[in-house]
């Protein structure tokens, strides 16, 4: 009798305490499969934020490319886009709408992440080299700095989205490595300018890709293909 | 890569501006535009060239090459996009892939360009432009509408493959210039405050976000409102300034009226403080206006402070003080004060002490002084002379100073001229007496004075020692001759025997002296009417006569008066000379005996008796 009473009381106490704790937990933090740490921003908000940032990066890179083209590439025939390829070309990114539609969002997201990661290094060096470029207009330099920062931010956001959409997925996909630093630092001014031109052109293209893929994912996941 | 290198060489050899589309002088076909409406297909267009006729149809070819294909391919579709165009459908379109195209004519390259599909996006115009009425203003003049449209049908916006941005243009029907709104991401926009009596046109165009080129405009939408009742309403609500101003003024006026006529004196005082008018405490300005000097003097006499002030500033006093040897007198203060004060002993003593030197006698009895003495009379030579502004009515008739007597006539004259008016206060009729008007007599007096040395003590002041209840002024002898002024002091203690010499200026003198004087009396100006003739300097008149004679230069009047009960009363007959007053027969009855015994005062009627 006593024992049952004691155990009963203990159980009751345990229940009460657990209830209190659970209630508090319910009230304070939303339920989230990945634990309380990652559930502070909803997926919709994450996507909205990511789309905004990717759009911003695309704007900046377009402006930077146009600025560079106007200043350094006019009349020099830097039509190198036909010749040189971007370092991210090896990634199997969808090239049209049908392909994109058929690509699973996981793949798309990992592709986005790969692109973002592969641009970390080139962006860093781009800022350094543009600073060193004599007579570099502030428009190009400031945008380069901004893009580098936003790229990191977008990467973080994408990783969070990835963690939420595909919980438990591993993010160990290899990403292409950029090796165009020597061409940026070459003494030959024309060659150097050509390298810059190519890099900026590739940046513009890849930012457009990222932007498009993200918007696609946003409409698909959040709005259910009804943007 | 060889192919690409060749392509690059061609590109470099060709125009650097791949998209310039500059005119070729040779008239060859050139690319005009390559465009992708939805990021899924694209098409390229070129011109025919001037030498179209020379070329055989179909000789123009277009080839393209893609990086991943690495070979030139001919245009897959020359038809779908129209003439001189090449259409690439979705299977041939690869976004983010560089394309290069070239145009050949009869085997010769005439043009080429390179591009990426995502750079040539230019959507079709939106469709389904329409509007709906949101609301109409109460005035039925303005209305709000909502304009809606649909994105181009070939763009897959739902999937998010392409994100579009719209720009709306609008204008009134009769205007020529379109107005544009800011770019929007949504397919509807409200337009506010459109006039119901006007017609509007709207159009919209779109572009892919992050690109620069807009697509073509949609069809123009005409907005017309159903005809409302054309009531002639006021277009704009005008703030009723007019009403506000009117009401404000009315309110202010009402407030002011309330304040002015309010019984709340406090508020009135606060808002409309009364302007202080010049006044003297206790005196009604009307009294002054009407010339009621008696009341004014009465009131003024109450204020002892006033006397003090006056005496301090009195030039007469100063002057007289100069003539006085006795320093004690100066320190004594005003004669008036002495007279008024109870310190008769003191003053009397002073006078008595001076008898030897100045012959100064006090000219008053203490009782009388205390009784109803309004005027400050001093027998002291330093007596203050009443000035016109002294409405107290202090008669500044001081006994002649011996010194003054001894002084040269000029000196005598001087003070005479400076003598202020004597003001005799009567109970009923206060009136300042201007001695200044007696210049003429002054001269006479002067000459008169010169004759009798004993009489030369022209102290032009006779002190009014008292005012009788009847209104007569009691004069006391002023500064006296050394030769022997008759004691003007009626005070028994200080009564000094009248001397043969009597003070000419002083209206007070013994009968004996008066007789003498009369005997000696030279011509006296008729104006002055100085029967007693002692009055060359001082002319005393009764207050009664003052009222009638004041201001008149020397109009003498005989005021038959009864016997003066007090010997030391003498009525002032006239104020003539600046030095003094003409003594007239007082109205006070005075027994001859007493009078004679008093020895210092002669009434005019008595004088008349005396005189033949």
CSV table of C-alpha atoms in Angstrom, one decimal, chain B residues 319-570:
chain,number,residue,atom,x,y,z
B,319,UNK,CA,18.0,133.1,-0.5
B,320,UNK,CA,16.7,134.1,2.8
B,321,UNK,CA,19.0,131.9,4.5
B,322,UNK,CA,21.9,133.7,3.0
B,323,UNK,CA,20.8,136.9,4.6
B,324,UNK,CA,20.5,135.4,7.9
B,325,UNK,CA,23.5,135.7,10.1
B,326,UNK,CA,22.3,133.4,12.6
B,327,UNK,CA,23.3,129.9,11.8
B,328,UNK,CA,21.0,128.6,14.3
B,329,UNK,CA,18.1,129.6,12.4
B,330,UNK,CA,19.2,127.7,9.4
B,331,UNK,CA,19.5,124.6,11.4
B,332,UNK,CA,16.2,125.2,12.9
B,333,UNK,CA,14.3,124.2,9.9
B,334,UNK,CA,11.6,125.9,8.2
B,335,UNK,CA,9.9,128.8,9.7
B,336,UNK,CA,6.7,127.2,9.0
B,337,UNK,CA,7.5,124.2,10.9
B,338,UNK,CA,8.5,126.4,13.7
B,339,UNK,CA,5.4,128.2,13.6
B,340,UNK,CA,3.4,125.2,13.4
B,341,UNK,CA,5.2,123.3,16.0
B,342,UNK,CA,4.7,123.7,19.6
B,343,UNK,CA,8.1,124.8,20.0
B,344,UNK,CA,7.0,128.4,20.3
B,345,UNK,CA,9.5,128.9,23.0
B,346,UNK,CA,12.2,127.9,20.8
B,347,UNK,CA,11.1,130.0,18.0
B,348,UNK,CA,10.3,132.8,20.2
B,349,UNK,CA,13.6,132.5,21.8
B,350,UNK,CA,15.2,132.6,18.5
B,351,UNK,CA,13.3,135.6,17.7
B,352,UNK,CA,13.9,137.1,20.9
B,353,UNK,CA,17.5,136.4,20.7
B,354,UNK,CA,17.5,138.0,17.4
B,355,UNK,CA,15.9,141.0,18.5
B,356,UNK,CA,19.0,142.6,19.1
B,357,UNK,CA,20.5,141.9,15.8
B,358,UNK,CA,17.8,141.2,13.4
B,359,UNK,CA,15.0,142.5,15.2
B,360,UNK,CA,13.2,139.5,14.4
B,361,UNK,CA,10.1,139.1,16.3
B,362,UNK,CA,7.8,136.3,16.3
B,363,UNK,CA,4.7,137.4,14.8
B,364,UNK,CA,2.3,135.1,16.2
B,365,UNK,CA,0.6,133.8,19.2
B,366,UNK,CA,1.1,130.2,19.9
B,367,UNK,CA,-2.5,129.6,20.5
B,368,UNK,CA,-3.6,131.0,17.4
B,369,UNK,CA,-1.1,129.2,15.6
B,370,UNK,CA,-2.1,125.9,17.0
B,371,UNK,CA,-5.6,126.6,16.5
B,372,UNK,CA,-6.1,126.9,12.9
B,373,UNK,CA,-3.0,127.7,11.4
B,374,UNK,CA,-2.8,126.6,8.0
B,375,UNK,CA,-0.2,128.7,6.7
B,376,UNK,CA,3.3,128.5,7.9
B,377,UNK,CA,4.3,131.9,8.8
B,378,UNK,CA,7.6,132.8,9.8
B,379,UNK,CA,8.9,136.0,11.1
B,380,UNK,CA,12.2,134.5,10.6
B,381,UNK,CA,14.1,135.9,7.9
B,382,UNK,CA,14.7,132.6,6.6
B,383,UNK,CA,11.2,131.9,6.3
B,384,UNK,CA,10.3,130.1,3.3
B,385,UNK,CA,8.5,131.9,0.7
B,386,UNK,CA,5.5,130.4,-0.6
B,387,UNK,CA,5.7,129.6,-4.1
B,388,UNK,CA,3.0,129.4,-6.5
B,389,UNK,CA,3.0,125.7,-6.5
B,390,UNK,CA,2.6,125.6,-2.9
B,391,UNK,CA,-1.0,125.2,-2.6
B,392,UNK,CA,-0.7,124.8,1.1
B,393,UNK,CA,-1.2,128.4,1.2
B,394,UNK,CA,1.8,129.1,3.2
B,395,UNK,CA,2.2,132.7,3.4
B,396,UNK,CA,5.7,133.4,3.3
B,397,UNK,CA,5.7,136.7,4.7
B,398,UNK,CA,8.6,137.0,6.8
B,399,UNK,CA,9.6,139.8,8.9
B,400,UNK,CA,12.2,141.8,7.3
B,401,UNK,CA,15.6,140.9,8.1
B,402,UNK,CA,17.7,143.6,9.4
B,403,UNK,CA,20.3,142.5,7.2
B,404,UNK,CA,18.0,142.8,4.4
B,405,UNK,CA,17.3,146.2,5.5
B,406,UNK,CA,20.8,147.1,5.7
B,407,UNK,CA,21.5,145.6,2.5
B,408,UNK,CA,21.7,147.7,-0.5
B,409,UNK,CA,18.6,148.3,-2.2
B,410,UNK,CA,19.7,146.2,-4.9
B,411,UNK,CA,19.9,143.4,-2.6
B,412,UNK,CA,16.6,144.2,-1.4
B,413,UNK,CA,15.4,144.4,-4.8
B,414,UNK,CA,16.9,141.1,-5.6
B,415,UNK,CA,15.1,139.1,-3.1
B,416,UNK,CA,12.1,141.0,-3.8
B,417,UNK,CA,12.1,140.0,-7.3
B,418,UNK,CA,12.7,136.6,-6.3
B,419,UNK,CA,10.1,136.5,-3.7
B,420,UNK,CA,7.7,134.0,-4.5
B,421,UNK,CA,4.1,134.6,-4.3
B,422,UNK,CA,2.5,134.7,-1.0
B,423,UNK,CA,-0.2,132.4,-0.6
B,424,UNK,CA,-2.7,133.2,2.0
B,425,UNK,CA,-4.9,130.5,2.8
B,426,UNK,CA,-8.4,131.2,3.6
B,427,UNK,CA,-10.7,128.7,4.5
B,428,UNK,CA,-12.9,129.2,1.7
B,429,UNK,CA,-10.9,130.6,-1.0
B,430,UNK,CA,-7.4,129.5,-1.3
B,431,UNK,CA,-5.6,131.3,-3.9
B,432,UNK,CA,-2.0,131.8,-4.6
B,433,UNK,CA,-0.9,135.2,-4.5
B,434,UNK,CA,1.6,136.1,-7.0
B,435,UNK,CA,4.0,138.6,-5.7
B,436,UNK,CA,5.6,138.6,-9.0
B,437,UNK,CA,3.0,140.9,-10.2
B,438,UNK,CA,4.0,143.6,-8.0
B,439,UNK,CA,7.0,144.6,-9.8
B,440,UNK,CA,5.9,148.1,-10.1
B,441,UNK,CA,5.3,148.4,-6.5
B,442,UNK,CA,8.6,146.9,-5.9
B,443,UNK,CA,10.2,149.8,-7.5
B,444,UNK,CA,8.2,152.2,-5.5
B,445,UNK,CA,8.9,150.3,-2.5
B,446,UNK,CA,12.4,150.3,-3.3
B,447,UNK,CA,12.5,154.0,-3.5
B,448,UNK,CA,10.4,154.2,-0.5
B,449,UNK,CA,12.5,152.1,1.4
B,450,UNK,CA,15.5,153.9,0.6
B,451,UNK,CA,14.3,156.9,2.3
B,452,UNK,CA,13.8,155.9,5.7
B,453,UNK,CA,16.7,154.0,6.8
B,454,UNK,CA,14.9,152.7,9.5
B,455,UNK,CA,12.3,151.6,7.1
B,456,UNK,CA,14.9,150.3,4.8
B,457,UNK,CA,14.6,147.0,6.2
B,458,UNK,CA,13.0,145.7,3.2
B,459,UNK,CA,12.4,142.3,4.2
B,460,UNK,CA,9.8,141.6,1.8
B,461,UNK,CA,8.2,139.0,3.7
B,462,UNK,CA,5.7,139.2,6.3
B,463,UNK,CA,4.8,136.1,7.9
B,464,UNK,CA,1.4,135.1,8.2
B,465,UNK,CA,1.2,134.0,11.7
B,466,UNK,CA,-2.3,132.9,11.7
B,467,UNK,CA,-5.5,132.9,10.0
B,468,UNK,CA,-8.5,133.9,11.9
B,469,UNK,CA,-11.6,132.0,11.9
B,470,UNK,CA,-13.1,134.8,9.9
B,471,UNK,CA,-10.7,134.1,7.3
B,472,UNK,CA,-8.3,136.9,7.8
B,473,UNK,CA,-4.7,136.4,7.8
B,474,UNK,CA,-2.6,137.3,10.7
B,475,UNK,CA,0.6,138.6,9.7
B,476,UNK,CA,3.6,138.9,11.7
B,477,UNK,CA,6.4,141.2,11.2
B,478,UNK,CA,9.3,139.9,9.2
B,479,UNK,CA,12.9,140.5,9.6
B,480,UNK,CA,13.3,143.7,11.3
B,481,UNK,CA,15.5,146.6,11.2
B,482,UNK,CA,18.2,146.9,13.3
B,483,UNK,CA,17.2,150.3,14.0
B,484,UNK,CA,14.5,148.9,15.8
B,485,UNK,CA,11.7,147.0,14.5
B,486,UNK,CA,8.6,147.1,16.3
B,487,UNK,CA,8.1,143.9,17.9
B,488,UNK,CA,5.8,142.2,15.7
B,489,UNK,CA,5.5,139.5,18.1
B,490,UNK,CA,2.2,139.7,19.8
B,491,UNK,CA,3.3,137.3,22.2
B,492,UNK,CA,3.2,138.9,25.5
B,493,UNK,CA,6.5,137.5,26.4
B,494,UNK,CA,8.2,138.7,23.5
B,495,UNK,CA,6.4,141.8,22.9
B,496,UNK,CA,8.8,144.3,22.4
B,497,UNK,CA,8.0,147.9,22.4
B,498,UNK,CA,7.4,149.2,19.1
B,499,UNK,CA,10.0,151.3,18.0
B,500,UNK,CA,9.8,154.4,16.1
B,501,UNK,CA,11.2,152.6,13.3
B,502,UNK,CA,9.0,150.2,11.9
B,503,UNK,CA,9.5,147.8,9.3
B,504,UNK,CA,8.4,149.1,6.1
B,505,UNK,CA,8.0,145.8,4.5
B,506,UNK,CA,6.4,144.3,7.3
B,507,UNK,CA,2.8,144.8,7.4
B,508,UNK,CA,2.9,144.7,11.0
B,509,UNK,CA,3.8,147.6,12.9
B,510,UNK,CA,2.8,149.7,15.7
B,511,UNK,CA,0.2,152.2,15.2
B,512,UNK,CA,2.8,154.6,16.2
B,513,UNK,CA,5.0,153.5,13.7
B,514,UNK,CA,2.2,153.3,11.3
B,515,UNK,CA,1.5,156.8,11.9
B,516,UNK,CA,5.0,157.7,11.4
B,517,UNK,CA,5.1,155.8,8.4
B,518,UNK,CA,2.1,157.3,7.1
B,519,UNK,CA,3.4,160.6,7.8
B,520,UNK,CA,6.5,159.7,6.1
B,521,UNK,CA,4.7,157.8,3.6
B,522,UNK,CA,5.5,159.0,0.3
B,523,UNK,CA,3.5,158.5,-2.6
B,524,UNK,CA,2.2,155.2,-2.9
B,525,UNK,CA,1.1,153.9,-6.0
B,526,UNK,CA,-2.5,154.0,-6.3
B,527,UNK,CA,-2.5,150.6,-7.5
B,528,UNK,CA,-0.9,149.4,-4.5
B,529,UNK,CA,-3.3,151.3,-2.5
B,530,UNK,CA,-1.0,151.2,0.3
B,531,UNK,CA,-2.5,153.5,2.6
B,532,UNK,CA,-0.4,152.4,5.4
B,533,UNK,CA,2.3,152.8,2.9
B,534,UNK,CA,4.3,150.5,4.8
B,535,UNK,CA,3.7,148.1,2.2
B,536,UNK,CA,6.1,149.2,-0.4
B,537,UNK,CA,7.7,146.0,-0.1
B,538,UNK,CA,5.1,143.9,1.3
B,539,UNK,CA,1.6,144.3,0.4
B,540,UNK,CA,-0.8,142.4,2.3
B,541,UNK,CA,-4.2,142.0,1.6
B,542,UNK,CA,-6.9,140.2,3.3
B,543,UNK,CA,-7.8,137.0,2.0
B,544,UNK,CA,-11.1,138.4,1.1
B,545,UNK,CA,-9.5,141.0,-0.9
B,546,UNK,CA,-7.2,138.4,-2.2
B,547,UNK,CA,-9.9,136.6,-3.8
B,548,UNK,CA,-11.0,139.7,-5.5
B,549,UNK,CA,-7.7,141.2,-6.1
B,550,UNK,CA,-5.5,138.3,-6.7
B,551,UNK,CA,-4.1,138.5,-10.0
B,552,UNK,CA,-4.8,142.1,-10.4
B,553,UNK,CA,-1.7,144.1,-10.3
B,554,UNK,CA,-2.2,146.3,-7.5
B,555,UNK,CA,-5.7,146.9,-7.5
B,556,UNK,CA,-6.2,147.9,-4.0
B,557,UNK,CA,-9.3,147.5,-2.3
B,558,UNK,CA,-10.4,148.8,0.9
B,559,UNK,CA,-12.0,146.2,2.8
B,560,UNK,CA,-13.5,147.9,5.6
B,561,UNK,CA,-13.2,145.7,8.3
B,562,UNK,CA,-14.2,145.7,11.7
B,563,UNK,CA,-12.0,145.9,14.6
B,564,UNK,CA,-9.6,143.1,14.7
B,565,UNK,CA,-10.1,141.4,17.9
B,566,UNK,CA,-6.5,140.3,17.9
B,567,UNK,CA,-4.1,143.0,17.4
B,568,UNK,CA,-1.8,141.1,15.4
B,569,UNK,CA,-4.2,140.5,12.7
B,570,UNK,CA,-4.0,142.4,9.7
